[in-house]
Short mmCIF file of C-alpha atoms in Angstrom, two decimals:
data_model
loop_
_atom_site.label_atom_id
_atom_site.label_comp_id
_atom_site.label_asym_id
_atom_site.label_seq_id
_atom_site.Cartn_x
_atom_site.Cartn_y
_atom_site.Cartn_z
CA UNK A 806 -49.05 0.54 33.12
CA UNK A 807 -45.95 0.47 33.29
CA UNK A 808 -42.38 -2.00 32.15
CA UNK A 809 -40.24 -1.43 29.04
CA UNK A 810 -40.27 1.94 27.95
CA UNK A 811 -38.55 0.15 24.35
CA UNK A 812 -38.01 -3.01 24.89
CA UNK A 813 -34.17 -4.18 23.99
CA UNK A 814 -34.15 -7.13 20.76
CA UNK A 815 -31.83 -9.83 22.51
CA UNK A 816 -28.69 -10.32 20.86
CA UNK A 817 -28.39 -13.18 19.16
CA UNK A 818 -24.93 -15.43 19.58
CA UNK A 819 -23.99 -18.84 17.99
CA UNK A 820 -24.44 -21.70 20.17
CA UNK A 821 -26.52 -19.36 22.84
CA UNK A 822 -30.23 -19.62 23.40
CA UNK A 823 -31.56 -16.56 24.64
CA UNK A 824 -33.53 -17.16 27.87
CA UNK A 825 -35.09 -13.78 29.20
CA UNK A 826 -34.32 -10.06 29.04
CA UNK A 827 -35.00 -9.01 33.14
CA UNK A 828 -34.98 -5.01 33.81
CA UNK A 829 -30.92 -5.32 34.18
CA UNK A 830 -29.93 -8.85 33.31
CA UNK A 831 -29.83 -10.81 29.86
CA UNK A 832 -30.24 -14.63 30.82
CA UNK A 833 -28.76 -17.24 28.01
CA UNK A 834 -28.35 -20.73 27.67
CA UNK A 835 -25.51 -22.81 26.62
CA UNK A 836 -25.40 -25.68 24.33
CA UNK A 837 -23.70 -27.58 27.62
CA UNK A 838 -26.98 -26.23 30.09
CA UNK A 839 -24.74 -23.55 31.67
CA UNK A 840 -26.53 -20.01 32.37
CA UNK A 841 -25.04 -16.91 30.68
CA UNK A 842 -26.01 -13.74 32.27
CA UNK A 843 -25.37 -10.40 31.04
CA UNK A 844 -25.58 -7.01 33.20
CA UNK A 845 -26.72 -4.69 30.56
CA UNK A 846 -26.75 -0.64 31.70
CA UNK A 847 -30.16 -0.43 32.00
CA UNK A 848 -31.91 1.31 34.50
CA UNK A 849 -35.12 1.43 36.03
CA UNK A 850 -37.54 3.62 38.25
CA UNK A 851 -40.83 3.44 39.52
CA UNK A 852 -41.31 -0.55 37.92
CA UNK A 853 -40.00 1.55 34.66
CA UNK A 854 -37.43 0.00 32.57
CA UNK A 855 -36.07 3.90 31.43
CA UNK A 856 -34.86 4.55 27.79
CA UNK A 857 -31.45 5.84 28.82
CA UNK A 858 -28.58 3.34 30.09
CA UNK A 859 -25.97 4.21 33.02
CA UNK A 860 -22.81 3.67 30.98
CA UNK A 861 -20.32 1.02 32.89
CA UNK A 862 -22.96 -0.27 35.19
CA UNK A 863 -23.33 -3.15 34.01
CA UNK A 864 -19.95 -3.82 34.57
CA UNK A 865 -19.80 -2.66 38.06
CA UNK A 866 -22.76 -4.81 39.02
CA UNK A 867 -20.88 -7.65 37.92
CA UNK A 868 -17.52 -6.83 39.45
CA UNK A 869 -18.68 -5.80 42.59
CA UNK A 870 -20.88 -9.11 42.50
CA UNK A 871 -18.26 -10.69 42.16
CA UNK A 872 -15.65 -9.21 44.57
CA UNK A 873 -18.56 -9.75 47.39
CA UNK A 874 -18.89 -13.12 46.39
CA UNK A 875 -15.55 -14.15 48.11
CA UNK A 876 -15.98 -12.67 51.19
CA UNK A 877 -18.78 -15.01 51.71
CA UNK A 878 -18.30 -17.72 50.27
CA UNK A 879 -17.43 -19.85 53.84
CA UNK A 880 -21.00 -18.39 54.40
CA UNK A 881 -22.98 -19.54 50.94
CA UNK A 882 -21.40 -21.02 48.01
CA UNK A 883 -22.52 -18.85 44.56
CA UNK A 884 -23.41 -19.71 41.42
CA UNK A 885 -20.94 -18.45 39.12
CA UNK A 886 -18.40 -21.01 36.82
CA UNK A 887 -16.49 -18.52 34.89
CA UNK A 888 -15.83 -14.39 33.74
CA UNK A 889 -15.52 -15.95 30.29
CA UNK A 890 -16.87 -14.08 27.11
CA UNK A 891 -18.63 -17.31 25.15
CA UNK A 892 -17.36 -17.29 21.83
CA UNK A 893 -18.73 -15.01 19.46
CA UNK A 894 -20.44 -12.71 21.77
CA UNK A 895 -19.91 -9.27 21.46
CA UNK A 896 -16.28 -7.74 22.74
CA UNK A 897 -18.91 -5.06 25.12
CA UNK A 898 -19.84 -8.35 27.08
CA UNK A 899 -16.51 -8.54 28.52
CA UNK A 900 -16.65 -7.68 32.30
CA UNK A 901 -20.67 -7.97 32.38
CA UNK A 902 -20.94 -11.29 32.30
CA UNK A 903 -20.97 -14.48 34.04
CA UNK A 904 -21.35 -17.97 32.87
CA UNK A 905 -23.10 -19.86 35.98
CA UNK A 906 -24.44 -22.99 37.02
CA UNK A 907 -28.18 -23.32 36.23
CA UNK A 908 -29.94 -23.63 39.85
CA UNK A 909 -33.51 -24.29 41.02
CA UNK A 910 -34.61 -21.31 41.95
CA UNK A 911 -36.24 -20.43 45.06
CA UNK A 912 -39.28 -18.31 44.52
CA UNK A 913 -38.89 -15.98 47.64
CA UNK A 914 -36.78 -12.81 47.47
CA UNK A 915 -34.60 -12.68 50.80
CA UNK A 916 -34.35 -9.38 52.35
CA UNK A 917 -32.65 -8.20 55.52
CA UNK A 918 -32.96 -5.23 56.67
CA UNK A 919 -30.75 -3.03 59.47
CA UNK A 920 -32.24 0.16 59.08
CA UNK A 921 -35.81 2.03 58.67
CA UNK A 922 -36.00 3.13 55.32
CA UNK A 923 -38.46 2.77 51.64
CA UNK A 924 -41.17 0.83 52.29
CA UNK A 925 -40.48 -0.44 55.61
CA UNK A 926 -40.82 3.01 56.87
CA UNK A 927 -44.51 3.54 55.81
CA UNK A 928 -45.52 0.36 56.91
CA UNK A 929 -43.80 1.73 60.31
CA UNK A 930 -45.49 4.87 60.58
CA UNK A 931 -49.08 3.07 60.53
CA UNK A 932 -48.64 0.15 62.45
CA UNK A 933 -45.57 -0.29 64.29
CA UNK A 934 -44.33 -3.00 62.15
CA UNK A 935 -41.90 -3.58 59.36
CA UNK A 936 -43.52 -6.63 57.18
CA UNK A 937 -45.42 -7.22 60.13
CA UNK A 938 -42.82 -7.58 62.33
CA UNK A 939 -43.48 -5.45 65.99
CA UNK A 940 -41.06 -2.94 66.59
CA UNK A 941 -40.37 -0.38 69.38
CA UNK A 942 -41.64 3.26 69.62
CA UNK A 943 -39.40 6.17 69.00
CA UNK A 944 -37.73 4.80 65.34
CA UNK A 945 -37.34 7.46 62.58
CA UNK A 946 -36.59 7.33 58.87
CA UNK A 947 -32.99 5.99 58.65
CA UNK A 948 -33.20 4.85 62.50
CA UNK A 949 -31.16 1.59 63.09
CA UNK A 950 -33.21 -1.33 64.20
CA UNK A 951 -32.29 -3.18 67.45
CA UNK A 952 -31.21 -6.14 65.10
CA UNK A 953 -31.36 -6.73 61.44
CA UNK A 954 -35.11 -8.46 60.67
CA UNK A 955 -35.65 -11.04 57.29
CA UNK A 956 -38.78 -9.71 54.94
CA UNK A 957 -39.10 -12.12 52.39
CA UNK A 958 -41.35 -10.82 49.06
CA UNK A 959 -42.19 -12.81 45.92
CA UNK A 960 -40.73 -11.39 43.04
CA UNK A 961 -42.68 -10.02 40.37
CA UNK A 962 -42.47 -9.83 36.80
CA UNK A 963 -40.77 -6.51 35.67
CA UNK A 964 -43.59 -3.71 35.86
CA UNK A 965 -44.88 -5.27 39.15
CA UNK A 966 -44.24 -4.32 42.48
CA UNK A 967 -42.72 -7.19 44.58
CA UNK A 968 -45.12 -8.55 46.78
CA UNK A 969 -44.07 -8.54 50.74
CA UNK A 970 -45.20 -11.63 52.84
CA UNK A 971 -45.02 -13.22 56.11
CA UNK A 972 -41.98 -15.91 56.97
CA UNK A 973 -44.79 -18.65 57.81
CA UNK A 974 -46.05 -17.85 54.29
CA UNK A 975 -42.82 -18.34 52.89
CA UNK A 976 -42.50 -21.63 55.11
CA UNK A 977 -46.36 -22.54 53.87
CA UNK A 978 -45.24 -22.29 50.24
CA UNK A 979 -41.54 -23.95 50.16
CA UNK A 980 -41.36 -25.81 53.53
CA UNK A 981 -40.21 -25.09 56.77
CA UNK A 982 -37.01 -26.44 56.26
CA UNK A 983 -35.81 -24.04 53.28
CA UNK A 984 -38.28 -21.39 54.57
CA UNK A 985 -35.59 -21.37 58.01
CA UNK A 986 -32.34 -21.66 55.81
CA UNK A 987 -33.35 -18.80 53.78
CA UNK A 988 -33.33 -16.67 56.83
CA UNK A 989 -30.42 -17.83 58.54
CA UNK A 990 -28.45 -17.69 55.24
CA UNK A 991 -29.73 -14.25 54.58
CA UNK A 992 -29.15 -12.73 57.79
CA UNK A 993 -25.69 -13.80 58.08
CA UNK A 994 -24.79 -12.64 54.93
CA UNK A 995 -26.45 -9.48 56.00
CA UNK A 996 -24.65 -9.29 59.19
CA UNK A 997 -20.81 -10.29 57.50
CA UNK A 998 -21.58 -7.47 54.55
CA UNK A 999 -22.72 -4.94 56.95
CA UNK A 1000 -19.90 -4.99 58.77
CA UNK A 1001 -17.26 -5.12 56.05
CA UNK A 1002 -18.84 -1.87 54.77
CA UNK A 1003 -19.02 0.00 57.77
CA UNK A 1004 -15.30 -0.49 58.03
CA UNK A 1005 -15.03 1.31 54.55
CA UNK A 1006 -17.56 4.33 56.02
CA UNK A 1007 -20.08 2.43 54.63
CA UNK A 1008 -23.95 1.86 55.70
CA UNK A 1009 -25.66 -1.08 54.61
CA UNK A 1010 -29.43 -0.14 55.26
CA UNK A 1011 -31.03 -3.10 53.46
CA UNK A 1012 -30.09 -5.50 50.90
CA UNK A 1013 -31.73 -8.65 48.85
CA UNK A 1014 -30.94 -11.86 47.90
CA UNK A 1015 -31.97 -14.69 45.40
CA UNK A 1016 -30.82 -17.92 46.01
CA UNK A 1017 -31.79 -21.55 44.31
CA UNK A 1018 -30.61 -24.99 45.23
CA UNK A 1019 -28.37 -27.20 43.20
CA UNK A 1020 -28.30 -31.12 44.49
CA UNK A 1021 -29.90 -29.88 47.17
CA UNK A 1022 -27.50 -27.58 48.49
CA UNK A 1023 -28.59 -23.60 48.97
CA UNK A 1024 -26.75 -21.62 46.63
CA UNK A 1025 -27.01 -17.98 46.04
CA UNK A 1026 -27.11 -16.13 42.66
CA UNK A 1027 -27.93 -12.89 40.63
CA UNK A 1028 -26.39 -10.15 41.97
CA UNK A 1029 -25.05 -9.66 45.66
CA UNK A 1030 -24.68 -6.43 47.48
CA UNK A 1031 -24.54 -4.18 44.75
CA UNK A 1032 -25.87 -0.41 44.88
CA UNK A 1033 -29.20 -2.19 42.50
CA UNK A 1034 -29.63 -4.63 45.35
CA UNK A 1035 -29.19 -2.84 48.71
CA UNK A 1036 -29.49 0.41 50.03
CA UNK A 1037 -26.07 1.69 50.88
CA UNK A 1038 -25.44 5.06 52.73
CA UNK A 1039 -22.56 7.14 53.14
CA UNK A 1040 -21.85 6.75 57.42
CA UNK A 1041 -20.48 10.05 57.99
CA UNK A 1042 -23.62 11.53 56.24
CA UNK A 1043 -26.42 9.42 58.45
CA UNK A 1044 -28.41 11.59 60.48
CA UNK A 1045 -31.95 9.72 61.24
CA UNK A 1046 -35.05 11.98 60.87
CA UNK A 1047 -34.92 12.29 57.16
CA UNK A 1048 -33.98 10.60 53.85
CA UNK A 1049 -30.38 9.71 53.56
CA UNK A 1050 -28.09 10.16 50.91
CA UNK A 1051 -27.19 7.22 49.08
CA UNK A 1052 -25.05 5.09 46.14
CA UNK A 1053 -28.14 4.01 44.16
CA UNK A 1054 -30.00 5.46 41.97
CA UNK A 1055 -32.33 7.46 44.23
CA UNK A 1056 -31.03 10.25 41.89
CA UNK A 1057 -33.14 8.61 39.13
CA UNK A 1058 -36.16 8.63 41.24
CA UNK A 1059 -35.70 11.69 42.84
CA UNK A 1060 -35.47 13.65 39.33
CA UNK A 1061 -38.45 11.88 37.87
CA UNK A 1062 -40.60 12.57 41.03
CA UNK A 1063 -39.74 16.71 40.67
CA UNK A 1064 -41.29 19.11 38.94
CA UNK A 1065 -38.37 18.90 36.45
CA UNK A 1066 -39.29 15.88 34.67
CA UNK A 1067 -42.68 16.92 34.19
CA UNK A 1068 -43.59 13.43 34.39
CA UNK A 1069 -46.82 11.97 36.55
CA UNK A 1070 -46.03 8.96 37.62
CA UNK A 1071 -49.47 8.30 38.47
CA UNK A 1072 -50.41 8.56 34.61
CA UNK A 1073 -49.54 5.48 32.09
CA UNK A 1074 -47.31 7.55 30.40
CA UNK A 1075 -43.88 6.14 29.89
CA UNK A 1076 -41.22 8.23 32.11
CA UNK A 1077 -39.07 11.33 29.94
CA UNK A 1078 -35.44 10.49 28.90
CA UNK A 1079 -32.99 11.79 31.25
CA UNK A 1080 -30.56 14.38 31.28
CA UNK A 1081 -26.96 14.07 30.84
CA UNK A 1082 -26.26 15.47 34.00
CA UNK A 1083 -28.78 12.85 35.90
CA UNK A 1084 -27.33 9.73 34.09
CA UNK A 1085 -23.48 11.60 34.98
CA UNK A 1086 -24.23 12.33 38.86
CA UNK A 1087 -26.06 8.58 38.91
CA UNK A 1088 -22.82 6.79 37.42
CA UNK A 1089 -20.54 8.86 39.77
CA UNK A 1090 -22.39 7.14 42.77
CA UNK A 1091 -21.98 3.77 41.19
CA UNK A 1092 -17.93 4.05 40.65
CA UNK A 1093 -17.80 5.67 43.93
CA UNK A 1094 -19.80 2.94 45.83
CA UNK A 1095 -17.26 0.59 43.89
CA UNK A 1096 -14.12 2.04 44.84
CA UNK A 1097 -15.04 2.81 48.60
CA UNK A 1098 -16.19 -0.91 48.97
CA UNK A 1099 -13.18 -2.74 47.32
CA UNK A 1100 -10.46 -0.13 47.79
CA UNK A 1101 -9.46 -0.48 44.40
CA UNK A 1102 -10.12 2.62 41.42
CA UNK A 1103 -12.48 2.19 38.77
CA UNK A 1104 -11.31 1.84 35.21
#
């Protein structure tokens, strides 16, 4: 079992229809068809939605979202319309939310991936492959692959794992066509954000992308390149052979996993509440993730 641990009551605002409530995101409709999303400060662990929020990540989601957006935009063009609060919304909205064009969504979640790491690395250690893609002998956790590789999943619903599949499964289900845009798209965006964050001593191990078509035209949306979304690793910390240290909330995960929590994760008992110092330590990373990327302080 596993999901909400208490499920958030959507907030209700004039002239929006609410749409969904996702582990992070608040979806909403306008009266005009737009998309409102909302980053909320959830968090979640181990397909756990936990009862305590990261205060201001919402907002850095969205701004960093944002701020990746236009460095690759002559790559993809995005989804969003507008920063503006709809009227009548709550003041807290402002800064987590994005008014966007509603898109046909693509049901494949687009990952590239430059380095060994999470699941990838299991796989790895039985077989060789990465999402059954061969690779060579020799690789370690955190080793760098010769090139980045595409691992499409399908998403799940929240308290399900994502489900990993083959590209000519992916090409089976939405057409060979898409199925080979989705891949080029993904790895060059892969490719342009990996490099930008190297340049600001940062690692980009892995990262995912959603993306939907408007008129026909691929357009990407959600979040991009954000410390929920990718794996990003300090690169004057990476040392291959072990787990790295990272901007995400591994913290989370690592705290629940430890004797500390005194949580089994292997029971259907919702996780324990966190401490103060876990949710403090996890927000650091975010704001510091934030301000190495864009070069700008958090405030």
């Amino acid at each position: 079992m596993s999901g909400f641990v208490t499920k958030p009551e959507p907030v209700q605002v004039p002239g929006l229809v609410h749409l969904h409530t996702g582990k992070v995101r608040d979806l909403y409709r306008t009266e005009s068809g737009e998309l409102v999303m909302v980053a909320s400060d959830r968090t979640s662990a181990f397909d756990w939605v936990l009862p305590n929020e990261i205060p201001d990540k919402g907002r850095i989601l969205t701004q960093l979202s944002l701020w990746w957006f236009e460095r690759i935009a002559d790559i993809v063009p995005n989804h969003v319309i507008s920063t503006e609060v709809p009227a009548g919304a709550p003041g807290d909205w402002k800064g987590r939310t994005l008014v966007c064009r509603s898109l046909e969504m693509v049901p494949v979640e687009c990952v590239a991936r430059g380095y060994l790491a999470g699941s990838g690395l299991e796989e790895y250690r039985n077989d060789r492959t990465v999402c059954g893609i061969a690779l060579p002998e020799g690789l370690e956790d955190g080793s760098e692959l010769p090139a980045p590789i595409y691992t499409p999943a399908l998403k799940a619903e929240v308290g399900e794992h994502d489900e990993n599949v083959s590209y000519e499964e992916t090409a089976r289900r939405i057409g060979a066509e898409l199925a080979a845009t989705l891949r080029q798209t993904t790895l060059a965006v892969y490719s342009r954000a990996r490099d930008i964050a190297r340049e600001r001593g940062i690692i980009l191990a892995d990262t995912k992308f959603e993306f939907g078509l408007l008129d026909g035209e691929l357009v990407i949306g959600d979040e991009v390149l954000t410390p929920d979304s990718s794996r990003f690793w300090p690169a004057d910390r990476w040392e291959p052979g072990h787990a790295q240290p990272s901007f995400d909330k591994q913290i989370i995960r690592n705290w629940l996993a430890s004797p500390a929590s005194g949580w089994d994760r292997k029971s259907e008992l919702p996780p324990p509440a966190l401490p103060a110092e876990i949710i403090e330590h996890t927000r650091a990373k975010y704001v510091e993730a934030y301000e190495r990327l864009t070069g700008t302080d958090w405030v």
